Amino acid sequence: MEAQTATLKKTPYRIKRYYAYIVATMVALIVPFITINGNHIFLLSFDKKQLHLMGVAFDMQELYLMPFLLMLLFLGIFAVTAIGGRAWCGWSCPQTIFRVVYRDLIESKLLGLRRIKNKQKEPNWKKAENASKRVIAILIWSLLAIIAAADFMWYFVPPEDFFAYIQNPAEHWFLIGFVLIIAAFLVYDVVWMKENFCVYICPYSRVQSVLYDDDTYQAIYSTKRGGNIYNDSKEKIIFKQKDLPDPENECTACESCVTVCPTHIDIRKGLQLECINCLECVDACTTVMGKLGKESLVQWTSTRDIEKNEPTKIFRKSTIMYSVALIVIIGLLFVMGGEKEHMLLNVNKTTQLYKVKEGNVVTNNFLFLFQNTDSKTHTYDLEVVDNPDITIERFRPFKLSPKKMAKKVVILQTDKILVNDATKDTPITVTIRAFAVDEPEKVTVFRKAVFIYPRADKLKK
């Protein structure tokens, strides 16, 4: 009796998932509004051609961080999969959250169209009452889908710009149309496509099999205790408890684990790519077996634990390799993010190689493109740092507002004989230092420029 009480008192995984969904939803909604020094926690702005990461803004020329972010994303998902199976799918994926909101909250709790414990049975939509309730459910979800679509866009268009744009729909019809298209897809996906998206479209389910090993946590049915419901060809051979060959087999053939499954699979069949690790089957079997004073036949555990009765190894070769790779990538992100330049400068040579003036003064023209990537206005100046014989003949310090760009023609010149070569022009590499007069230590960049010095016969004797 005590064992029965203890088993039934366990908090169902379904309730724990709901808490996880609330946390994930709050994070997704709040993060776009968090700014540090005017920059967002995460924003990939195609409008402003910027990436905001942890309060630091990186411009298009600095998007070398994107490959590392993508590696971090995919390796993180792979690591989670190797340890906890499709924990992402069951506990954080927007698709799963949206389906739970629509099916379990709106259709089941609010409108009473379904039972949470039976996800296989569809309501009779021919009944007028059910049909009208379905319309209400779709309308409620449509409003939520618009909010979800807007939230998605906030990671590409910051909320402060988004709300300003939608106040003038005539000029920003593309943005509004894009939001409505996303919302329409979410309505179709959640109401009609359902879990078929997870089973047939999502590529994640296809890669899980190569990431699993004997120590991966997943929903597993114990054939040792419950008996084999399917044969080696995955054909169902047991339909009622009396069909079990061994009287010691504990499966009651109640099918509770089947009727509760949102992807319509039988966990007793073994590992299947449709399983999203929602653990609804674990809860269902826990309830049934708990009334008999026994542990659930379906556990969230590893193959090693179920089949070999050995403790699961969290720290193993694969997880250690993933951990090392993630640490290296995170370290590189911090290092490269810390080297952010607060101004960008492109140096380009004009079409004219050089010009020889009176007194053998040689000039080279360059086009400098400045961009202020800092959050305040700066006054920029230039200097040549490694060749005292080459000076800046044309350039005046100028002010540049935040996030703005400016083109300047810069002329370098020399009145010295740098090279005495009568056979060819000579390229000389010089280092240009561009800096903010008001903050030279913080805002400084170095660029190379190639100064072309003419061959000797071009000079006047």
GROMACS .gro file of C-alpha atoms in nm:
model
  461
    1MET     CA    1   0.000   0.000   0.000
    2GLU     CA    2   0.288   0.237   0.084
    3ALA     CA    3   0.456   0.158  -0.248
    4GLN     CA    4   0.129   0.231  -0.427
    5THR     CA    5   0.088   0.565  -0.249
    6ALA     CA    6   0.451   0.666  -0.311
    7THR     CA    7   0.426   0.584  -0.682
    8LEU     CA    8   0.100   0.774  -0.733
    9LYS     CA    9   0.227   1.078  -0.541
   10LYS     CA   10   0.509   1.136  -0.789
   11THR     CA   11   0.464   1.456  -0.987
   12PRO     CA   12   0.369   1.352  -1.342
   13TYR     CA   13   0.614   1.438  -1.617
   14ARG     CA   14   0.325   1.613  -1.790
   15ILE     CA   15   0.305   1.871  -1.511
   16LYS     CA   16   0.682   1.916  -1.513
   17ARG     CA   17   0.663   1.971  -1.889
   18TYR     CA   18   0.401   2.238  -1.841
   19TYR     CA   19   0.639   2.425  -1.611
   20ALA     CA   20   0.914   2.389  -1.872
   21TYR     CA   21   0.677   2.524  -2.138
   22ILE     CA   22   0.593   2.827  -1.925
   23VAL     CA   23   0.962   2.902  -1.871
   24ALA     CA   24   1.043   2.857  -2.242
   25THR     CA   25   0.751   3.078  -2.343
   26MET     CA   26   0.844   3.353  -2.099
   27VAL     CA   27   1.205   3.348  -2.216
   28ALA     CA   28   1.100   3.366  -2.581
   29LEU     CA   29   0.868   3.660  -2.513
   30ILE     CA   30   1.096   3.856  -2.280
   31VAL     CA   31   1.438   3.822  -2.446
   32PRO     CA   32   1.358   4.055  -2.744
   33PHE     CA   33   1.281   4.337  -2.499
   34ILE     CA   34   1.602   4.311  -2.296
   35THR     CA   35   1.871   4.560  -2.399
   36ILE     CA   36   2.219   4.637  -2.268
   37ASN     CA   37   2.354   4.982  -2.358
   38GLY     CA   38   2.090   5.005  -2.627
   39ASN     CA   39   2.175   4.667  -2.782
   40HIS     CA   40   1.965   4.352  -2.758
   41ILE     CA   41   2.050   4.017  -2.601
   42PHE     CA   42   1.994   3.851  -2.939
   43LEU     CA   43   1.887   4.017  -3.261
   44LEU     CA   44   1.965   3.936  -3.623
   45SER     CA   45   1.855   4.253  -3.797
   46PHE     CA   46   1.839   4.236  -4.176
   47ASP     CA   47   1.710   4.592  -4.178
   48LYS     CA   48   2.012   4.736  -3.997
   49LYS     CA   49   2.247   4.456  -4.110
   50GLN     CA   50   2.351   4.384  -3.754
   51LEU     CA   51   2.383   4.095  -3.513
   52HIS     CA   52   2.323   4.176  -3.148
   53LEU     CA   53   2.467   3.921  -2.907
   54MET     CA   54   2.463   3.965  -2.528
   55GLY     CA   55   2.436   4.342  -2.559
   56VAL     CA   56   2.709   4.382  -2.822
   57ALA     CA   57   2.623   4.491  -3.177
   58PHE     CA   58   2.816   4.337  -3.464
   59ASP     CA   59   2.784   4.478  -3.813
   60MET     CA   60   2.769   4.286  -4.140
   61GLN     CA   61   3.148   4.287  -4.174
   62GLU     CA   62   3.173   4.121  -3.833
   63LEU     CA   63   2.938   3.829  -3.897
   64TYR     CA   64   3.230   3.587  -3.868
   65LEU     CA   65   3.059   3.495  -3.540
   66MET     CA   66   2.760   3.338  -3.716
   67PRO     CA   67   2.933   3.006  -3.803
   68PHE     CA   68   3.029   2.966  -3.438
   69LEU     CA   69   2.673   3.039  -3.326
   70LEU     CA   70   2.541   2.778  -3.569
   71MET     CA   71   2.798   2.525  -3.449
   72LEU     CA   72   2.699   2.603  -3.091
   73LEU     CA   73   2.332   2.549  -3.178
   74PHE     CA   74   2.376   2.218  -3.357
   75LEU     CA   75   2.639   2.073  -3.124
   76GLY     CA   76   2.423   2.177  -2.828
   77ILE     CA   77   2.122   1.993  -2.973
   78PHE     CA   78   2.337   1.689  -3.053
   79ALA     CA   79   2.476   1.687  -2.698
   80VAL     CA   80   2.127   1.712  -2.547
   81THR     CA   81   2.012   1.430  -2.775
   82ALA     CA   82   2.303   1.204  -2.682
   83ILE     CA   83   2.224   1.251  -2.313
   84GLY     CA   84   1.846   1.296  -2.296
   85GLY     CA   85   1.715   1.174  -2.630
   86ARG     CA   86   1.463   1.404  -2.794
   87ALA     CA   87   1.428   1.610  -2.477
   88TRP     CA   88   1.423   1.925  -2.691
   89CYS     CA   89   1.122   1.794  -2.887
   90GLY     CA   90   0.918   1.700  -2.585
   91TRP     CA   91   1.013   1.980  -2.348
   92SER     CA   92   1.107   2.297  -2.540
   93CYS     CA   93   1.020   2.272  -2.909
   94PRO     CA   94   0.771   2.544  -3.016
   95GLN     CA   95   0.582   2.288  -3.225
   96THR     CA   96   0.516   2.072  -2.918
   97ILE     CA   97   0.430   2.372  -2.701
   98PHE     CA   98   0.185   2.504  -2.960
   99ARG     CA   99   0.015   2.166  -2.992
  100VAL     CA  100  -0.018   2.131  -2.614
  101VAL     CA  101  -0.166   2.481  -2.589
  102TYR     CA  102  -0.419   2.408  -2.862
  103ARG     CA  103  -0.503   2.044  -2.785
  104ASP     CA  104  -0.467   2.022  -2.406
  105LEU     CA  105  -0.551   2.377  -2.300
  106ILE     CA  106  -0.795   2.514  -2.555
  107GLU     CA  107  -0.970   2.202  -2.686
  108SER     CA  108  -0.954   1.991  -2.367
  109LYS     CA  109  -0.957   2.223  -2.067
  110LEU     CA  110  -1.145   2.524  -2.200
  111LEU     CA  111  -1.391   2.368  -2.443
  112GLY     CA  112  -1.412   2.007  -2.322
  113LEU     CA  113  -1.369   1.857  -2.670
  114ARG     CA  114  -1.108   1.600  -2.569
  115ARG     CA  115  -0.966   1.407  -2.277
  116ILE     CA  116  -0.599   1.470  -2.206
  117LYS     CA  117  -0.546   1.099  -2.138
  118ASN     CA  118  -0.684   0.997  -2.477
  119LYS     CA  119  -0.514   1.169  -2.767
  120GLN     CA  120  -0.611   0.905  -3.021
  121LYS     CA  121  -0.984   0.969  -3.027
  122GLU     CA  122  -1.100   1.256  -3.242
  123PRO     CA  123  -1.421   1.440  -3.141
  124ASN     CA  124  -1.725   1.391  -3.360
  125TRP     CA  125  -1.701   1.703  -3.573
  126LYS     CA  126  -2.041   1.632  -3.731
  127LYS     CA  127  -2.210   1.742  -3.412
  128ALA     CA  128  -2.307   2.107  -3.430
  129GLU     CA  129  -2.187   2.172  -3.075
  130ASN     CA  130  -1.844   2.025  -3.143
  131ALA     CA  131  -1.815   2.205  -3.477
  132SER     CA  132  -1.898   2.541  -3.318
  133LYS     CA  133  -1.650   2.478  -3.038
  134ARG     CA  134  -1.386   2.396  -3.296
  135VAL     CA  135  -1.444   2.730  -3.465
  136ILE     CA  136  -1.397   2.902  -3.129
  137ALA     CA  137  -1.079   2.700  -3.068
  138ILE     CA  138  -0.938   2.800  -3.407
  139LEU     CA  139  -1.020   3.168  -3.345
  140ILE     CA  140  -0.849   3.160  -3.004
  141TRP     CA  141  -0.545   2.988  -3.151
  142SER     CA  142  -0.536   3.233  -3.443
  143LEU     CA  143  -0.493   3.521  -3.198
  144LEU     CA  144  -0.219   3.333  -3.017
  145ALA     CA  145  -0.057   3.247  -3.352
  146ILE     CA  146  -0.035   3.617  -3.441
  147ILE     CA  147   0.141   3.682  -3.108
  148ALA     CA  148   0.377   3.390  -3.173
  149ALA     CA  149   0.449   3.517  -3.527
  150ALA     CA  150   0.517   3.868  -3.395
  151ASP     CA  151   0.746   3.724  -3.127
  152PHE     CA  152   0.938   3.537  -3.399
  153MET     CA  153   0.980   3.860  -3.595
  154TRP     CA  154   1.110   4.044  -3.288
  155TYR     CA  155   1.432   3.846  -3.321
  156PHE     CA  156   1.480   4.004  -3.666
  157VAL     CA  157   1.300   4.337  -3.625
  158PRO     CA  158   1.345   4.483  -3.273
  159PRO     CA  159   1.016   4.540  -3.086
  160GLU     CA  160   1.066   4.917  -3.071
  161ASP     CA  161   1.086   4.929  -3.452
  162PHE     CA  162   0.819   4.663  -3.500
  163PHE     CA  163   0.550   4.854  -3.310
  164ALA     CA  164   0.647   5.176  -3.487
  165TYR     CA  165   0.623   5.007  -3.828
  166ILE     CA  166   0.280   4.850  -3.775
  167GLN     CA  167   0.135   5.191  -3.694
  168ASN     CA  168   0.193   5.278  -4.058
  169PRO     CA  169   0.082   4.962  -4.242
  170ALA     CA  170   0.078   5.124  -4.586
  171GLU     CA  171   0.457   5.169  -4.577
  172HIS     CA  172   0.532   4.840  -4.403
  173TRP     CA  173   0.286   4.604  -4.568
  174PHE     CA  174   0.562   4.349  -4.633
  175LEU     CA  175   0.637   4.315  -4.261
  176ILE     CA  176   0.270   4.287  -4.167
  177GLY     CA  177   0.208   4.041  -4.451
  178PHE     CA  178   0.502   3.829  -4.340
  179VAL     CA  179   0.366   3.814  -3.984
  180LEU     CA  180   0.022   3.714  -4.111
  181ILE     CA  181   0.173   3.444  -4.336
  182ILE     CA  182   0.364   3.297  -4.041
  183ALA     CA  183   0.048   3.311  -3.828
  184ALA     CA  184  -0.153   3.139  -4.103
  185PHE     CA  185   0.108   2.864  -4.126
  186LEU     CA  186   0.097   2.814  -3.749
  187VAL     CA  187  -0.282   2.779  -3.763
  188TYR     CA  188  -0.257   2.520  -4.041
  189ASP     CA  189   0.032   2.342  -3.871
  190VAL     CA  190  -0.124   2.319  -3.525
  191VAL     CA  191  -0.488   2.260  -3.622
  192TRP     CA  192  -0.454   2.033  -3.925
  193MET     CA  193  -0.095   1.909  -3.966
  194LYS     CA  194  -0.058   1.832  -3.594
  195GLU     CA  195   0.217   1.586  -3.496
  196ASN     CA  196   0.264   1.489  -3.861
  197PHE     CA  197   0.508   1.779  -3.870
  198CYS     CA  198   0.727   1.599  -3.614
  199VAL     CA  199   0.693   1.262  -3.786
  200TYR     CA  200   0.728   1.349  -4.155
  201ILE     CA  201   0.879   1.698  -4.189
  202CYS     CA  202   1.115   1.771  -3.900
  203PRO     CA  203   1.466   1.644  -3.990
  204TYR     CA  204   1.563   1.608  -3.625
  205SER     CA  205   1.382   1.276  -3.591
  206ARG     CA  206   1.592   1.135  -3.875
  207VAL     CA  207   1.926   1.209  -3.707
  208GLN     CA  208   1.834   1.091  -3.358
  209SER     CA  209   1.906   0.725  -3.432
  210VAL     CA  210   2.273   0.795  -3.504
  211LEU     CA  211   2.308   0.998  -3.184
  212TYR     CA  212   2.155   0.745  -2.946
  213ASP     CA  213   2.359   0.487  -2.757
  214ASP     CA  214   2.301   0.250  -2.467
  215ASP     CA  215   2.328   0.538  -2.218
  216THR     CA  216   2.084   0.779  -2.382
  217TYR     CA  217   1.783   0.861  -2.166
  218GLN     CA  218   1.455   0.785  -2.342
  219ALA     CA  219   1.110   0.641  -2.280
  220ILE     CA  220   1.170   0.263  -2.270
  221TYR     CA  221   0.932  -0.024  -2.210
  222SER     CA  222   1.078  -0.307  -2.001
  223THR     CA  223   1.021  -0.631  -2.191
  224LYS     CA  224   1.180  -0.821  -1.902
  225ARG     CA  225   0.899  -0.719  -1.669
  226GLY     CA  226   0.613  -0.658  -1.908
  227GLY     CA  227   0.679  -0.919  -2.174
  228ASN     CA  228   0.718  -0.890  -2.551
  229ILE     CA  229   0.408  -0.735  -2.703
  230TYR     CA  230   0.567  -0.737  -3.051
  231ASN     CA  231   0.774  -1.005  -3.222
  232ASP     CA  232   1.112  -0.953  -3.391
  233SER     CA  233   0.938  -0.837  -3.709
  234LYS     CA  234   0.763  -0.560  -3.512
  235GLU     CA  235   0.426  -0.730  -3.554
  236LYS     CA  236   0.188  -0.711  -3.260
  237ILE     CA  237   0.127  -1.054  -3.111
  238ILE     CA  238  -0.026  -0.971  -2.770
  239PHE     CA  239  -0.366  -0.804  -2.757
  240LYS     CA  240  -0.491  -0.908  -2.412
  241GLN     CA  241  -0.320  -0.982  -2.085
  242LYS     CA  242  -0.418  -1.349  -2.105
  243ASP     CA  243  -0.220  -1.377  -2.431
  244LEU     CA  244   0.108  -1.318  -2.247
  245PRO     CA  245   0.307  -1.643  -2.250
  246ASP     CA  246   0.467  -1.594  -1.907
  247PRO     CA  247   0.241  -1.545  -1.601
  248GLU     CA  248   0.519  -1.334  -1.450
  249ASN     CA  249   0.476  -1.071  -1.724
  250GLU     CA  250   0.323  -0.759  -1.568
  251CYS     CA  251   0.178  -0.571  -1.869
  252THR     CA  252  -0.199  -0.541  -1.828
  253ALA     CA  253  -0.256  -0.469  -2.200
  254CYS     CA  254  -0.465  -0.170  -2.094
  255GLU     CA  255  -0.326   0.036  -2.384
  256SER     CA  256  -0.309   0.349  -2.164
  257CYS     CA  257   0.043   0.419  -2.291
  258VAL     CA  258  -0.088   0.401  -2.648
  259THR     CA  259  -0.402   0.615  -2.619
  260VAL     CA  260  -0.215   0.897  -2.444
  261CYS     CA  261   0.063   0.920  -2.706
  262PRO     CA  262   0.041   1.242  -2.913
  263THR     CA  263   0.233   1.089  -3.206
  264HIS     CA  264   0.015   0.776  -3.213
  265ILE     CA  265   0.281   0.513  -3.146
  266ASP     CA  266   0.304   0.214  -2.913
  267ILE     CA  267   0.613   0.258  -2.695
  268ARG     CA  268   0.612  -0.118  -2.630
  269LYS     CA  269   0.727  -0.164  -2.989
  270GLY     CA  270   1.070  -0.022  -2.905
  271LEU     CA  271   1.263   0.285  -3.025
  272GLN     CA  272   1.071   0.473  -3.294
  273LEU     CA  273   1.162   0.796  -3.468
  274GLU     CA  274   0.811   0.932  -3.398
  275CYS     CA  275   0.877   0.939  -3.021
  276ILE     CA  276   0.934   1.295  -2.898
  277ASN     CA  277   1.021   1.205  -2.537
  278CYS     CA  278   0.715   1.379  -2.397
  279LEU     CA  279   0.692   1.093  -2.142
  280GLU     CA  280   0.313   1.086  -2.150
  281CYS     CA  281   0.339   0.706  -2.173
  282VAL     CA  282   0.552   0.698  -1.858
  283ASP     CA  283   0.283   0.892  -1.669
  284ALA     CA  284   0.006   0.667  -1.800
  285CYS     CA  285   0.183   0.345  -1.703
  286THR     CA  286   0.287   0.492  -1.368
  287THR     CA  287  -0.080   0.552  -1.285
  288VAL     CA  288  -0.188   0.201  -1.388
  289MET     CA  289   0.099   0.013  -1.226
  290GLY     CA  290   0.096   0.242  -0.923
  291LYS     CA  291  -0.255   0.118  -0.838
  292LEU     CA  292  -0.105  -0.233  -0.833
  293GLY     CA  293   0.179  -0.119  -0.608
  294LYS     CA  294   0.439  -0.160  -0.880
  295GLU     CA  295   0.683   0.061  -1.067
  296SER     CA  296   0.592   0.174  -1.417
  297LEU     CA  297   0.681  -0.063  -1.700
  298VAL     CA  298   0.774   0.240  -1.910
  299GLN     CA  299   1.061   0.439  -1.765
  300TRP     CA  300   1.261   0.742  -1.865
  301THR     CA  301   1.595   0.574  -1.846
  302SER     CA  302   1.864   0.416  -2.063
  303THR     CA  303   1.892   0.086  -2.246
  304ARG     CA  304   2.184  -0.002  -2.021
  305ASP     CA  305   1.968   0.036  -1.711
  306ILE     CA  306   1.665  -0.152  -1.848
  307GLU     CA  307   1.838  -0.440  -2.026
  308LYS     CA  308   2.166  -0.479  -1.839
  309ASN     CA  309   2.060  -0.347  -1.499
  310GLU     CA  310   2.372  -0.130  -1.492
  311PRO     CA  311   2.390   0.240  -1.394
  312THR     CA  312   2.364   0.487  -1.680
  313LYS     CA  313   2.693   0.654  -1.774
  314ILE     CA  314   2.643   1.027  -1.810
  315PHE     CA  315   3.014   1.094  -1.859
  316ARG     CA  316   3.124   0.884  -2.152
  317LYS     CA  317   3.326   0.927  -2.470
  318SER     CA  318   3.054   1.097  -2.674
  319THR     CA  319   2.936   1.338  -2.403
  320ILE     CA  320   3.294   1.433  -2.311
  321MET     CA  321   3.371   1.508  -2.676
  322TYR     CA  322   3.057   1.719  -2.709
  323SER     CA  323   3.141   1.904  -2.387
  324VAL     CA  324   3.495   1.981  -2.502
  325ALA     CA  325   3.369   2.102  -2.842
  326LEU     CA  326   3.105   2.324  -2.679
  327ILE     CA  327   3.357   2.471  -2.434
  328VAL     CA  328   3.598   2.549  -2.720
  329ILE     CA  329   3.325   2.714  -2.929
  330ILE     CA  330   3.196   2.919  -2.634
  331GLY     CA  331   3.553   3.023  -2.556
  332LEU     CA  332   3.610   3.131  -2.916
  333LEU     CA  333   3.285   3.328  -2.909
  334PHE     CA  334   3.397   3.517  -2.600
  335VAL     CA  335   3.745   3.580  -2.741
  336MET     CA  336   3.622   3.694  -3.081
  337GLY     CA  337   3.334   3.890  -2.930
  338GLY     CA  338   3.579   4.067  -2.700
  339GLU     CA  339   3.783   4.179  -3.002
  340LYS     CA  340   3.494   4.371  -3.151
  341GLU     CA  341   3.603   4.682  -3.336
  342HIS     CA  342   3.407   4.992  -3.241
  343MET     CA  343   3.467   5.131  -3.587
  344LEU     CA  344   3.495   4.964  -3.925
  345LEU     CA  345   3.726   5.087  -4.197
  346ASN     CA  346   3.766   4.969  -4.555
  347VAL     CA  347   4.061   5.101  -4.755
  348ASN     CA  348   4.042   5.090  -5.135
  349LYS     CA  349   4.280   5.223  -5.399
  350THR     CA  350   4.141   5.449  -5.668
  351THR     CA  351   4.191   5.368  -6.037
  352GLN     CA  352   4.487   5.607  -6.064
  353LEU     CA  353   4.803   5.432  -5.940
  354TYR     CA  354   4.995   5.747  -5.856
  355LYS     CA  355   5.060   6.105  -5.957
  356VAL     CA  356   5.396   6.280  -5.979
  357LYS     CA  357   5.383   6.650  -5.892
  358GLU     CA  358   5.634   6.933  -5.905
  359GLY     CA  359   5.948   6.855  -5.709
  360ASN     CA  360   5.901   6.479  -5.750
  361VAL     CA  361   5.624   6.472  -5.495
  362VAL     CA  362   5.444   6.140  -5.542
  363THR     CA  363   5.081   6.105  -5.434
  364ASN     CA  364   4.845   5.808  -5.411
  365ASN     CA  365   4.468   5.846  -5.381
  366PHE     CA  366   4.260   5.615  -5.160
  367LEU     CA  367   3.891   5.584  -5.079
  368PHE     CA  368   3.830   5.522  -4.706
  369LEU     CA  369   3.490   5.394  -4.592
  370PHE     CA  370   3.431   5.465  -4.222
  371GLN     CA  371   3.153   5.313  -4.015
  372ASN     CA  372   3.079   5.403  -3.654
  373THR     CA  373   2.970   5.079  -3.485
  374ASP     CA  374   2.976   5.233  -3.137
  375SER     CA  375   2.675   5.372  -2.954
  376LYS     CA  376   2.789   5.735  -2.954
  377THR     CA  377   2.932   6.001  -3.188
  378HIS     CA  378   3.308   6.005  -3.242
  379THR     CA  379   3.560   6.232  -3.416
  380TYR     CA  380   3.793   6.028  -3.635
  381ASP     CA  381   4.152   6.099  -3.736
  382LEU     CA  382   4.426   5.914  -3.925
  383GLU     CA  383   4.802   5.867  -3.901
  384VAL     CA  384   5.073   5.664  -4.075
  385VAL     CA  385   5.248   5.458  -3.810
  386ASP     CA  386   5.533   5.271  -3.980
  387ASN     CA  387   5.678   5.496  -4.252
  388PRO     CA  388   5.776   5.853  -4.159
  389ASP     CA  389   5.858   5.933  -4.524
  390ILE     CA  390   5.493   5.892  -4.628
  391THR     CA  391   5.250   6.150  -4.494
  392ILE     CA  392   4.877   6.220  -4.516
  393GLU     CA  393   4.834   6.514  -4.749
  394ARG     CA  394   4.455   6.529  -4.758
  395PHE     CA  395   4.232   6.437  -4.467
  396ARG     CA  396   4.064   6.635  -4.194
  397PRO     CA  397   3.921   6.490  -3.871
  398PHE     CA  398   3.543   6.458  -3.888
  399LYS     CA  399   3.251   6.356  -3.668
  400LEU     CA  400   3.040   6.049  -3.737
  401SER     CA  401   2.716   5.959  -3.562
  402PRO     CA  402   2.645   5.607  -3.426
  403LYS     CA  403   2.570   5.337  -3.687
  404LYS     CA  404   2.647   5.582  -3.971
  405MET     CA  405   2.893   5.546  -4.260
  406ALA     CA  406   3.105   5.803  -4.442
  407LYS     CA  407   3.333   5.793  -4.748
  408LYS     CA  408   3.648   6.003  -4.751
  409VAL     CA  409   3.912   6.054  -5.020
  410VAL     CA  410   4.253   6.029  -4.855
  411ILE     CA  411   4.576   6.129  -5.031
  412LEU     CA  412   4.910   5.992  -4.918
  413GLN     CA  413   5.224   6.158  -5.043
  414THR     CA  414   5.600   6.156  -5.019
  415ASP     CA  415   5.872   6.395  -5.136
  416LYS     CA  416   6.151   6.148  -5.058
  417ILE     CA  417   6.325   5.907  -5.294
  418LEU     CA  418   6.191   5.583  -5.152
  419VAL     CA  419   6.307   5.347  -5.429
  420ASN     CA  420   6.552   5.385  -5.718
  421ASP     CA  421   6.432   5.124  -5.965
  422ALA     CA  422   6.419   5.204  -6.334
  423THR     CA  423   6.250   4.877  -6.433
  424LYS     CA  424   5.915   4.883  -6.254
  425ASP     CA  425   5.683   5.060  -6.014
  426THR     CA  426   5.729   4.953  -5.653
  427PRO     CA  427   5.444   4.876  -5.412
  428ILE     CA  428   5.514   4.983  -5.055
  429THR     CA  429   5.285   4.862  -4.777
  430VAL     CA  430   5.213   5.119  -4.509
  431THR     CA  431   5.006   5.084  -4.191
  432ILE     CA  432   4.730   5.337  -4.131
  433ARG     CA  433   4.594   5.392  -3.782
  434ALA     CA  434   4.238   5.523  -3.764
  435PHE     CA  435   4.119   5.631  -3.422
  436ALA     CA  436   3.860   5.832  -3.232
  437VAL     CA  437   4.015   6.151  -3.102
  438ASP     CA  438   3.789   6.141  -2.796
  439GLU     CA  439   3.861   5.773  -2.709
  440PRO     CA  440   4.183   5.669  -2.886
  441GLU     CA  441   4.248   5.369  -2.659
  442LYS     CA  442   3.906   5.214  -2.711
  443VAL     CA  443   3.833   5.307  -3.073
  444THR     CA  444   4.141   5.225  -3.281
  445VAL     CA  445   4.187   5.014  -3.592
  446PHE     CA  446   4.487   4.942  -3.809
  447ARG     CA  447   4.465   4.891  -4.183
  448LYS     CA  448   4.721   4.819  -4.455
  449ALA     CA  449   4.743   5.043  -4.762
  450VAL     CA  450   4.963   4.983  -5.066
  451PHE     CA  451   5.149   5.298  -5.176
  452ILE     CA  452   5.271   5.271  -5.537
  453TYR     CA  453   5.604   5.442  -5.595
  454PRO     CA  454   5.688   5.505  -5.964
  455ARG     CA  455   5.993   5.372  -6.143
  456ALA     CA  456   6.291   5.607  -6.170
  457ASP     CA  457   6.229   5.726  -6.530
  458LYS     CA  458   5.890   5.865  -6.427
  459LEU     CA  459   6.052   6.110  -6.190
  460LYS     CA  460   6.173   6.451  -6.308
  461LYS     CA  461   6.547   6.504  -6.295
   0.00000   0.00000   0.00000
